[in-house]
């Protein structure tokens, strides 16, 4: 059995100090976890953070010492960036006790999250999901 068309390559990011690559499977994000940013986005009350996902192919790997080039995404005139702490999970689990959580972490990275802010506001106001505006390519480098 074969593919109907070529399958996309596995999303990977370089690992500092290594020739190995870290495979990116899922990207879980936390929204409204930073009070000042929530206020900037028009929310005055602190609310519980929520989760959303970005596709793995939204990652734009940039080798250390290089400058990445991000094509400006279409359909937006208001592209914002946010620096993010990325936690790389290297071991599966469920119902993990807080004391055991560190054993599941592989490492940390710095990410540059790109958001089509004008699309985000328009879709948010309609009560629609954030997928379209948050799926813009991100820059990510892993560091263990």
C-alpha positions as MATLAB code, in Angstrom:
seq = 'XXXXXXXXXXXXXXXXXXXXXXXXXXXXXXXXXXXXXXXXXXXXXXXXXXXXXXXXXXXXXXXXXXXXXXXXXXXXXXXXXXXXXXXXXXXXXXXXXXXXXXXXXXXXXXXXXXXXXXXXXXXXXXXXXXXXXXXXXXXXXXXX';
ca = [
       0.000    0.000    0.000;
       1.345    3.465   -0.844;
       0.406    7.064   -0.303;
      -1.994    8.810   -2.664;
       0.569   11.638   -2.804;
       3.906   12.264   -1.106;
       3.604   12.428    2.675;
       5.042   15.565    4.255;
       8.400   15.340    5.974;
       8.530   14.934    9.732;
       8.708   18.338   11.444;
      12.024   18.594   13.310;
      14.104   21.245   15.055;
      17.880   21.379   15.573;
      19.310   20.565   19.000;
      21.983   22.905   20.300;
      25.366   21.183   20.537;
      24.251   18.090   18.627;
      23.805   16.856   15.090;
      20.579   15.173   16.215;
      17.155   16.619   15.490;
      14.138   16.747   17.801;
      10.962   15.417   16.126;
       7.911   17.656   16.630;
       4.697   15.686   16.962;
       2.176   17.991   18.633;
       2.295   21.602   19.743;
       0.078   22.378   22.721;
      -0.208   26.025   23.662;
      -1.598   27.825   26.698;
      -3.740   30.897   26.154;
      -4.267   33.773   28.564;
      -1.717   32.494   31.042;
      -0.020   35.891   31.246;
      -2.180   38.552   32.929;
      -0.568   41.599   31.284;
      -0.977   40.103   27.805;
      -4.609   39.213   28.555;
      -5.206   42.882   29.469;
      -3.462   43.973   26.255;
      -5.880   41.733   24.342;
      -8.906   43.406   25.987;
      -9.631   41.121   28.924;
      -9.765   42.881   32.281;
     -10.471   39.952   34.564;
      -8.061   37.100   35.233;
      -9.544   33.886   33.913;
      -8.277   30.350   33.891;
      -5.783   29.638   31.088;
      -6.971   27.427   28.249;
      -5.248   25.168   25.760;
      -5.136   25.174   21.979;
      -2.964   23.438   19.388;
      -0.785   24.443   16.465;
       0.130   22.016   13.689;
       3.641   20.577   13.823;
       4.325   21.893   10.335;
       3.920   25.456   11.655;
       7.480   25.131   12.975;
      10.187   26.945   11.039;
      13.471   25.378   12.203;
      16.395   27.793   12.322;
      19.923   26.398   12.797;
      21.976   28.037   15.531;
      23.946   31.010   14.317;
      21.635   31.503   11.345;
      18.847   33.968   10.681;
      15.524   32.457    9.757;
      13.372   33.843    6.997;
       9.655   33.782    7.591;
       7.523   34.576    4.565;
       4.890   37.112    5.558;
       1.626   35.142    5.682;
      -1.183   36.197    3.396;
      -4.568   37.520    4.429;
      -3.173   39.586    7.306;
      -1.932   43.102    7.837;
      -1.239   42.693   11.553;
       1.321   39.955   12.287;
       2.430   39.855   15.947;
       5.214   37.916   17.609;
       5.495   36.581   21.151;
       8.519   34.967   22.747;
       7.534   31.632   24.296;
       9.087   29.102   26.642;
       8.800   25.728   24.923;
       8.830   22.537   26.972;
       9.841   19.443   25.011;
       8.216   16.270   26.315;
      10.261   13.153   25.712;
       8.306   10.422   27.478;
       4.625    9.532   27.266;
       2.379    9.241   30.277;
      -1.019    9.983   31.726;
      -2.338   10.878   35.144;
       1.218   11.836   36.065;
       1.800   12.890   39.667;
       3.299   16.394   39.902;
       6.421   14.972   41.569;
       6.963   12.634   38.579;
       6.350   15.244   35.850;
      10.031   16.303   35.484;
      10.989   12.760   34.454;
       8.834   13.216   31.329;
      10.542   16.426   30.216;
      13.247   16.137   27.583;
      14.337   19.762   27.465;
      13.451   23.374   26.858;
      13.494   25.745   23.913;
      12.765   29.320   22.999;
       9.971   29.817   20.512;
       8.784   32.807   18.563;
       5.011   32.477   18.253;
       3.580   34.336   15.279;
      -0.089   35.369   15.277;
      -2.208   36.963   12.593;
      -3.750   39.331   15.143;
      -6.373   40.863   12.832;
      -7.685   37.397   11.937;
      -7.591   36.392   15.591;
      -9.789   39.332   16.619;
     -12.257   38.787   13.784;
     -12.648   35.067   14.531;
     -12.632   35.576   18.308;
     -15.496   38.056   17.995;
     -17.496   35.367   16.171;
     -16.660   32.762   18.837;
     -14.610   30.707   16.388;
     -11.415   28.745   17.093;
      -7.901   30.204   16.854;
      -6.535   27.661   14.392;
      -6.229   29.873   11.327;
      -4.485   32.798   12.982;
      -2.219   30.749   15.254;
      -1.111   28.238   12.602;
       1.301   30.689   11.008;
       4.842   29.427   10.846;
       6.751   29.689   14.129;
      10.475   29.832   14.796;
      11.730   27.276   17.264;
      15.144   26.122   18.425;
      15.576   23.412   21.036;
      18.141   23.435   23.781;
      18.648   20.650   26.246;
];
